[in-house]
CSV table of N, CA and C in Angstrom, one decimal:
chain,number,residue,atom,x,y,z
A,1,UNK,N,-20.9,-3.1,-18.0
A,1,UNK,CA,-20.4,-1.9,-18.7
A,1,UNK,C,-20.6,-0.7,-17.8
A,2,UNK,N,-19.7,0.1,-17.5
A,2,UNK,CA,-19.8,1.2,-17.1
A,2,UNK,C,-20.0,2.3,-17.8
A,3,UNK,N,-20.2,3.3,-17.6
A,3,UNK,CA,-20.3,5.0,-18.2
A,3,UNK,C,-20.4,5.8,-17.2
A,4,UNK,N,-19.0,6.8,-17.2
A,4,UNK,CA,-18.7,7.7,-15.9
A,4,UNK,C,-19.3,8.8,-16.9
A,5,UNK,N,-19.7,9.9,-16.3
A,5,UNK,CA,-20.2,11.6,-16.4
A,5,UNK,C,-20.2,12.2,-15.2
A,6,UNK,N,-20.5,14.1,-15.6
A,6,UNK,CA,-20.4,14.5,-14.9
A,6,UNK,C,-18.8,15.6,-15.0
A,7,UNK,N,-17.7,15.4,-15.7
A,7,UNK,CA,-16.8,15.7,-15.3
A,7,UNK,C,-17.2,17.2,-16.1
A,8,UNK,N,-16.3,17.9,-15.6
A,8,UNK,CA,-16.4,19.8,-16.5
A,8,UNK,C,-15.4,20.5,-15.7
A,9,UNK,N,-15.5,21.8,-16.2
A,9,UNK,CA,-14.6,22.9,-16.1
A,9,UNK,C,-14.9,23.9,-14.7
A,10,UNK,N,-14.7,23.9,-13.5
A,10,UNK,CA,-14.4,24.8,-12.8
A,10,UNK,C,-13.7,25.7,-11.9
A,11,UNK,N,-13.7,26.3,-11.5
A,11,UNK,CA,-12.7,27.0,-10.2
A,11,UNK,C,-12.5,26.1,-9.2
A,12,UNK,N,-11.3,26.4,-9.1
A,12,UNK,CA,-10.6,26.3,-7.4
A,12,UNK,C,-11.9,26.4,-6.2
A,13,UNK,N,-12.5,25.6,-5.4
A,13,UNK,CA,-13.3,25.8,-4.6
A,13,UNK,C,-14.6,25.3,-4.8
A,14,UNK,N,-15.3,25.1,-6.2
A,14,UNK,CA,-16.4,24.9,-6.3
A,14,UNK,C,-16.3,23.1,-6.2
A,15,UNK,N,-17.9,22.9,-6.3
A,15,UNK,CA,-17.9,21.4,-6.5
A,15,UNK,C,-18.0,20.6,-7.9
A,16,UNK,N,-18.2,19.5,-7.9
A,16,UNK,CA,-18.8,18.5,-9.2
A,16,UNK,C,-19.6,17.4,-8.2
A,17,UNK,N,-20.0,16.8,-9.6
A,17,UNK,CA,-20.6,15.2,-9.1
A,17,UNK,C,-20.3,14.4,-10.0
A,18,UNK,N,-19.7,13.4,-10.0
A,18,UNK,CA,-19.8,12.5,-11.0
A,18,UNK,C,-20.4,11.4,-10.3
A,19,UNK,N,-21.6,11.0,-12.2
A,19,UNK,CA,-22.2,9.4,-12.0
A,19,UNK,C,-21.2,8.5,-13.0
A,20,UNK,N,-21.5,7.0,-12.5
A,20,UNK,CA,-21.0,6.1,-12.6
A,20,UNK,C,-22.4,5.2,-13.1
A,21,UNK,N,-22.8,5.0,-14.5
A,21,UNK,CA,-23.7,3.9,-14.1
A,21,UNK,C,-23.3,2.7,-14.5
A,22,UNK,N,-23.6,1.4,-14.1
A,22,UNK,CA,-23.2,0.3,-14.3
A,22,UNK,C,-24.7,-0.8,-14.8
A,23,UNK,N,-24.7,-0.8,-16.2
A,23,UNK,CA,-25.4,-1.6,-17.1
A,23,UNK,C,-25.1,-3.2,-16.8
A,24,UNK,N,-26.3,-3.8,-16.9
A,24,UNK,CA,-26.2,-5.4,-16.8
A,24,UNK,C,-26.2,-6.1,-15.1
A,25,UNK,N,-26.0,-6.7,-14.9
A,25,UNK,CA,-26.1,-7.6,-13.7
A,25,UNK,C,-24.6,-7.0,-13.2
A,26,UNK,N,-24.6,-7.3,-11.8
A,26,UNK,CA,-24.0,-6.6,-11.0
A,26,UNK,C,-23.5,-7.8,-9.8
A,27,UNK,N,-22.7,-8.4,-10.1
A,27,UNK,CA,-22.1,-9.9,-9.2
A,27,UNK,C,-22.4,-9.1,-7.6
A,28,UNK,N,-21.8,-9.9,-6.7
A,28,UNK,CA,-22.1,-10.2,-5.5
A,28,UNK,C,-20.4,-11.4,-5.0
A,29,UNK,N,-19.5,-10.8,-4.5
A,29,UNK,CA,-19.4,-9.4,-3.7
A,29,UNK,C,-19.1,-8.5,-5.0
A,30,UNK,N,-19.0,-7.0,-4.9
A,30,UNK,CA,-18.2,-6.1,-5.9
A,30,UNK,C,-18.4,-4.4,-5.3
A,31,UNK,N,-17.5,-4.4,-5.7
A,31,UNK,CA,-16.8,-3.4,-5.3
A,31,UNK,C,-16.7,-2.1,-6.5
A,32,UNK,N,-16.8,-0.9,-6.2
A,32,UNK,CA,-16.5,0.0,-7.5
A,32,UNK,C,-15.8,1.4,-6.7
A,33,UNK,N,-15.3,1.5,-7.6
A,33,UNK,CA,-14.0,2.9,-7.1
A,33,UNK,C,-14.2,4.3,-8.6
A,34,UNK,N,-13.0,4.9,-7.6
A,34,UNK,CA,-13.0,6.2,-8.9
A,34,UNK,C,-11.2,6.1,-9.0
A,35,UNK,N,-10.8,6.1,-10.2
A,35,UNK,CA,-9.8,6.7,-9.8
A,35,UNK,C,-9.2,7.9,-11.0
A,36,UNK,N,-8.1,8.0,-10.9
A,36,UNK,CA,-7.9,9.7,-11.7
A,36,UNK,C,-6.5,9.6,-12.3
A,37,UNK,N,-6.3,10.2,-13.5
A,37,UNK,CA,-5.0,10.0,-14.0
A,37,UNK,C,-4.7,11.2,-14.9
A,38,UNK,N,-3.3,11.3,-14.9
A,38,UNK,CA,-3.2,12.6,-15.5
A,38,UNK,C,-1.9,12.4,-16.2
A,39,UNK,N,-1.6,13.2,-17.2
A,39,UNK,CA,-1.0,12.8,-18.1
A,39,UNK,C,0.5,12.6,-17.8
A,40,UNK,N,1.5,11.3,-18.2
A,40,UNK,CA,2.6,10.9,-17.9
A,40,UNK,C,2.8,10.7,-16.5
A,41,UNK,N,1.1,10.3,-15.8
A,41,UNK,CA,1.4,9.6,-14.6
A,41,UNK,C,0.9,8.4,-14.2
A,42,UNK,N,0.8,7.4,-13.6
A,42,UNK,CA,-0.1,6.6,-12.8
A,42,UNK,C,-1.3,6.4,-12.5
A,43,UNK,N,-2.2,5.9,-12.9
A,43,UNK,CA,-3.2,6.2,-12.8
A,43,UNK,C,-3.5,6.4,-11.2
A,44,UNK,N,-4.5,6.7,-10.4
A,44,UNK,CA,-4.7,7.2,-8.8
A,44,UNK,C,-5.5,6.9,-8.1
A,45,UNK,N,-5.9,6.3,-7.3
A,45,UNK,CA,-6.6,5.9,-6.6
A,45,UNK,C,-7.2,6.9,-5.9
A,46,UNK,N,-8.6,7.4,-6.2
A,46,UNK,CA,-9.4,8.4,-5.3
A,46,UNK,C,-10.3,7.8,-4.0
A,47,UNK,N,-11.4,7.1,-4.4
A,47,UNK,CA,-12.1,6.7,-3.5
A,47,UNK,C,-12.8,4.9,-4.0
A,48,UNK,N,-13.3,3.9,-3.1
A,48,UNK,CA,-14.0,3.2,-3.1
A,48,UNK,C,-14.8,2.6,-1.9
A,49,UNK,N,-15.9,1.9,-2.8
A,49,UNK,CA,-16.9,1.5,-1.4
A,49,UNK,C,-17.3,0.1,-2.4
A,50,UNK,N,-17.9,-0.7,-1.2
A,50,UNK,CA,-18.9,-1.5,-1.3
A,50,UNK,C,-20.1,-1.6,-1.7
A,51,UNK,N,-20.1,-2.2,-2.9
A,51,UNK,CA,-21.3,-2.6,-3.5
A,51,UNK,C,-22.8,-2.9,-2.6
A,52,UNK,N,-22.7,-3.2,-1.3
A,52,UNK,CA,-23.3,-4.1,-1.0
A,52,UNK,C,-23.9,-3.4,0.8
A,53,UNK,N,-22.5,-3.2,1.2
A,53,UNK,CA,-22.0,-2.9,2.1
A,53,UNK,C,-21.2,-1.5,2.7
A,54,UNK,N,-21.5,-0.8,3.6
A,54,UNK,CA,-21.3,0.8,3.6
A,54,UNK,C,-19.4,1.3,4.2
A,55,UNK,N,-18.9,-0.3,3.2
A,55,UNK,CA,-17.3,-0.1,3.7
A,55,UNK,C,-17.0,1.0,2.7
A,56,UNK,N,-16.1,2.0,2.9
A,56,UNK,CA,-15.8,2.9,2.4
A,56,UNK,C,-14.2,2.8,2.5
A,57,UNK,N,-13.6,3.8,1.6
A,57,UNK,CA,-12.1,3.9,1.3
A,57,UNK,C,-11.5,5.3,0.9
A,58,UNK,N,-10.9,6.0,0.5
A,58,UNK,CA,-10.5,7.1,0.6
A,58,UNK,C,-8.9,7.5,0.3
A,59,UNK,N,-8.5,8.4,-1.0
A,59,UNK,CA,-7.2,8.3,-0.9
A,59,UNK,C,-6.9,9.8,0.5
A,60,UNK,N,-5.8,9.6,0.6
A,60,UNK,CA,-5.8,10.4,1.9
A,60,UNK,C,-5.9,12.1,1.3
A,61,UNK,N,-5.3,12.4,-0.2
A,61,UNK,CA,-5.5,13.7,-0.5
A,61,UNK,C,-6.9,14.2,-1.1
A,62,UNK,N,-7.5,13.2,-0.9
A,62,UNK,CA,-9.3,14.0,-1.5
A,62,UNK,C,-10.3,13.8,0.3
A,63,UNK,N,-9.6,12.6,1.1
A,63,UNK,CA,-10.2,12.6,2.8
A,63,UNK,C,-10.7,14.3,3.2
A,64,UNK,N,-12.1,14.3,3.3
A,64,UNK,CA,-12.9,15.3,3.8
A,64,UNK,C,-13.2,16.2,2.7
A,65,UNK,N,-12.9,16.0,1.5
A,65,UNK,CA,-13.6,16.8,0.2
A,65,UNK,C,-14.5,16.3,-0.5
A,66,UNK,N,-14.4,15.3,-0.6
A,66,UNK,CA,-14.6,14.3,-1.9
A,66,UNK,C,-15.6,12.7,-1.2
A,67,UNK,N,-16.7,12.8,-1.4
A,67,UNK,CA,-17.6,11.4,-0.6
A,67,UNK,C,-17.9,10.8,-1.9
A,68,UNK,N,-17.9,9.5,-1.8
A,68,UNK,CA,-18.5,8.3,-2.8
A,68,UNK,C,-19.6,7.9,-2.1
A,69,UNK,N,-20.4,7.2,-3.1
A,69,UNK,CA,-21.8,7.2,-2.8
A,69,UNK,C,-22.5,6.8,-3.7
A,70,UNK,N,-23.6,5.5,-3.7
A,70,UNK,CA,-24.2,4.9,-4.8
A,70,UNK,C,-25.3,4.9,-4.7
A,71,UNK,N,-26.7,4.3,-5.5
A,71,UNK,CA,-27.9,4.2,-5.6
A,71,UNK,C,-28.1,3.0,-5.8
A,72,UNK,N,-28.4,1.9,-5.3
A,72,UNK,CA,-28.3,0.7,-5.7
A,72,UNK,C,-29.7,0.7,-6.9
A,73,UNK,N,-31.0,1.4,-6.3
A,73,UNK,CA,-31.7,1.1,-7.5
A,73,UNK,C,-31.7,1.6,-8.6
A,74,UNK,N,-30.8,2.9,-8.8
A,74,UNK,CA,-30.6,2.8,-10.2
A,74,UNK,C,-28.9,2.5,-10.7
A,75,UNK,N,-28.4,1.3,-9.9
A,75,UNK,CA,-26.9,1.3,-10.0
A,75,UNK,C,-26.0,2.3,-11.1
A,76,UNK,N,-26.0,3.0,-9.9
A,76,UNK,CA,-24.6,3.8,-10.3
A,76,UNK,C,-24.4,4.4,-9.1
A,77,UNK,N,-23.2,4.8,-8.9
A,77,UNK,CA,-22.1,5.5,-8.3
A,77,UNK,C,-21.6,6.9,-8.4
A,78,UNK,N,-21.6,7.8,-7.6
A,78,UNK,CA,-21.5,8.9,-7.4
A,78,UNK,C,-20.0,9.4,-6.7
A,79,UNK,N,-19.6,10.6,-7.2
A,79,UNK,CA,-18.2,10.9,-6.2
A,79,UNK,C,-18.5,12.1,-6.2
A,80,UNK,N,-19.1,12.8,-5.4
A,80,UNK,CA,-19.2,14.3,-5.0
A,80,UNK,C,-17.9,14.9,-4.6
A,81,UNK,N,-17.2,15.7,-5.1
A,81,UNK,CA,-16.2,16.5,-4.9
A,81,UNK,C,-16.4,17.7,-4.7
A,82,UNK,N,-16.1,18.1,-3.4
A,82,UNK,CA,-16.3,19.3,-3.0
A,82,UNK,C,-14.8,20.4,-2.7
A,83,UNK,N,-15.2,21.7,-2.8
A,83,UNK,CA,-13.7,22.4,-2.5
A,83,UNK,C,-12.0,21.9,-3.3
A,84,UNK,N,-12.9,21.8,-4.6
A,84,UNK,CA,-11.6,21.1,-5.7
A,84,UNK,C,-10.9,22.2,-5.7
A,85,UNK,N,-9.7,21.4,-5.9
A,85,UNK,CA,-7.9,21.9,-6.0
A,85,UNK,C,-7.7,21.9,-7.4
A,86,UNK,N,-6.8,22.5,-7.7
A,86,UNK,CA,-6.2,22.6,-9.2
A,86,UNK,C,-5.4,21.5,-9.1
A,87,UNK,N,-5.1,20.7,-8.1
A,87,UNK,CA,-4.8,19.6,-8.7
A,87,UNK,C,-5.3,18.0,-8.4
A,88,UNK,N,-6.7,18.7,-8.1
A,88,UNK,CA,-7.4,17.4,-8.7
A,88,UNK,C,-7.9,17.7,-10.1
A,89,UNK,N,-7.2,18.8,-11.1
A,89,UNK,CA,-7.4,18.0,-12.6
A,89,UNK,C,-6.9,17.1,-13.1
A,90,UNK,N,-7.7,16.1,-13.9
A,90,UNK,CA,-7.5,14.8,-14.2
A,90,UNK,C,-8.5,14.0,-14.6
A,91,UNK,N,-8.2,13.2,-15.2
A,91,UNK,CA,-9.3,12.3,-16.2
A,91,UNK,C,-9.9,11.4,-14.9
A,92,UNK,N,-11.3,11.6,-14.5
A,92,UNK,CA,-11.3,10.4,-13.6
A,92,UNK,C,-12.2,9.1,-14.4
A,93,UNK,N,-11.8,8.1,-13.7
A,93,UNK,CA,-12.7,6.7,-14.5
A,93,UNK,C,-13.0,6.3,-13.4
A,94,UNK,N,-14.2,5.7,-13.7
A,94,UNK,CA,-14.6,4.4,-12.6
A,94,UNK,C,-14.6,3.2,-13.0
A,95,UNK,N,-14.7,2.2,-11.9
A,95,UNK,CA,-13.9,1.0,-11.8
A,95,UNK,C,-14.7,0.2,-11.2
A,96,UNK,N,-15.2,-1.1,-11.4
A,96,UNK,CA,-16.0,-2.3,-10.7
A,96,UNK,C,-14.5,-3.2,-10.5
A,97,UNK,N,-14.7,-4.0,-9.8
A,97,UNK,CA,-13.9,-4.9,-9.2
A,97,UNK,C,-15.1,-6.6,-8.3
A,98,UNK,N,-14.9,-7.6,-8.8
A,98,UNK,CA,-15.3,-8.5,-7.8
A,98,UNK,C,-14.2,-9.3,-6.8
A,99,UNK,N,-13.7,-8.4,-6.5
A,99,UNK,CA,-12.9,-8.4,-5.0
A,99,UNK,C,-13.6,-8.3,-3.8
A,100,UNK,N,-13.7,-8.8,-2.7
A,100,UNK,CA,-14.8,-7.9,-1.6
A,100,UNK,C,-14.6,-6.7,-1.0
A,101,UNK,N,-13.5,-5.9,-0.9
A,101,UNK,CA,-12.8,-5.4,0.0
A,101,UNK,C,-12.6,-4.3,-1.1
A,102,UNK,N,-12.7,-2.8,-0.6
A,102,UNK,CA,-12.6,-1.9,-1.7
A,102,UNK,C,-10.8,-1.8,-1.7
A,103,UNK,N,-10.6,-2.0,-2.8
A,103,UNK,CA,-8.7,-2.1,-3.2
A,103,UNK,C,-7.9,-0.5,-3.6
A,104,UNK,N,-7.2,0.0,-3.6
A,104,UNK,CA,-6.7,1.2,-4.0
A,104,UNK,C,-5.7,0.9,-5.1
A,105,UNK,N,-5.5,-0.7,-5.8
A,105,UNK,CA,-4.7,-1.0,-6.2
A,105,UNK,C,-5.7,-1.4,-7.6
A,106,UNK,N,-5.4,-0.8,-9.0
A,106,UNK,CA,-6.0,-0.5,-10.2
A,106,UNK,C,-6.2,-1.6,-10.8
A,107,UNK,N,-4.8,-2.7,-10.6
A,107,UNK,CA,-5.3,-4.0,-11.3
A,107,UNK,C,-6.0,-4.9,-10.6
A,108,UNK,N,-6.5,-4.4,-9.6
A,108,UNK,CA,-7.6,-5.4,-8.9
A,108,UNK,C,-9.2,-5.0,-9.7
A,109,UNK,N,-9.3,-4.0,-10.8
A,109,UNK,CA,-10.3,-4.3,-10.9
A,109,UNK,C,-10.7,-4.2,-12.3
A,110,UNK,N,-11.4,-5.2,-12.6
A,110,UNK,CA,-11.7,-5.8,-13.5
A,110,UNK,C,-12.1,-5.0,-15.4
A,111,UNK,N,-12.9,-3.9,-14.1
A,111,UNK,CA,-14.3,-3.2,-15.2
A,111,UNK,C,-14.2,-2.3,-15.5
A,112,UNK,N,-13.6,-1.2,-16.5
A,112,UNK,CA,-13.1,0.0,-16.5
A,112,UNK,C,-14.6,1.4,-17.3
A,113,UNK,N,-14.8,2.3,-17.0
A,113,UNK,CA,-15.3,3.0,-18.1
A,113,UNK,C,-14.5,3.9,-18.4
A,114,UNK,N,-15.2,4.6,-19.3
A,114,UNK,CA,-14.8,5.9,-20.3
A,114,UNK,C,-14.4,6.7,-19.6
A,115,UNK,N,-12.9,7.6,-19.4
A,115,UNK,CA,-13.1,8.9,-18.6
A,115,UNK,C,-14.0,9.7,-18.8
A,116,UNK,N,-13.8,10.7,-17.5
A,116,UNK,CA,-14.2,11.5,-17.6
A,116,UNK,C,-13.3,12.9,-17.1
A,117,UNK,N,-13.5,14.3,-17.7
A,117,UNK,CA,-12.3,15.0,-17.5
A,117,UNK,C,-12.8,16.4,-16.6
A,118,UNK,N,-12.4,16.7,-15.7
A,118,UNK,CA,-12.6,17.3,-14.5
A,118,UNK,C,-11.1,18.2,-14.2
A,119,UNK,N,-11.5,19.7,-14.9
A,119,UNK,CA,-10.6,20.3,-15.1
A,119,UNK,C,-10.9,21.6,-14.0
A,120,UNK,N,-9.7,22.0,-12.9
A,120,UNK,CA,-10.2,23.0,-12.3
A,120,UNK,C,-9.1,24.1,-12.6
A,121,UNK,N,-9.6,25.4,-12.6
A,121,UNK,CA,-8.7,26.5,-12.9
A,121,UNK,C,-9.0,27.6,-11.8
A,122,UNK,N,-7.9,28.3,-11.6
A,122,UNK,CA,-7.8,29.2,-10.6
A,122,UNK,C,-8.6,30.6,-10.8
């Protein structure tokens, strides 16, 4: 089970953090991502990394704002977003996957949580 937090209300420019924690046993390989969706679209592929392993992933419009990042001992997952845009508002969720390879592609992963909503205003 997952539970994403963290998400709120700020300006253009400032940062957030969102956690991800992940309850229960945690397979081997797996993989967890963030991704973001906004209304009457697609859901979006933001960032993923390796469970295990310090492979990392990155959609190309958050590259250099936005770092993923986890704690294995208290598993959960982190996406620090920094110098948010008005249009990274959007519900973001996180995502486990037992794929090895972090995927940018949503039905690869298995494990969904609750959004979270990360609204920036000018």
């Amino acid at each position: 089970q997952l539970q994403a937090s963290g998400g709120g209300l700020v300006q253009a420019g400032e940062s957030l953090r969102l956690s991800c924690v992940a309850s229960g046993h945690i397979p081997n390989p797996w993989i967890m991502g963030w991704f973001r969706q906004v209304p009457g679209k697609e859901r979006e592929f933001v960032a993923a990394m390796s469970w295990i392993f310090d492979t990392t992933q990155y959609a190309d419009s958050v590259k250099g704002r936005f770092t993923i990042s986890r704690d294995n001992a208290k598993n959960t997952l982190y996406l620090q977003m920094n110098s948010l845009k008005l249009e990274d508002t959007a519900v973001y969720y996180c995502a486990g996957s037992a794929i090895g390879v972090p995927s940018t592609t949503p039905y690869q992963y298995g494990s969904w949580g609750q959004g979270t909503q990360v609204t920036v205003s000018s």
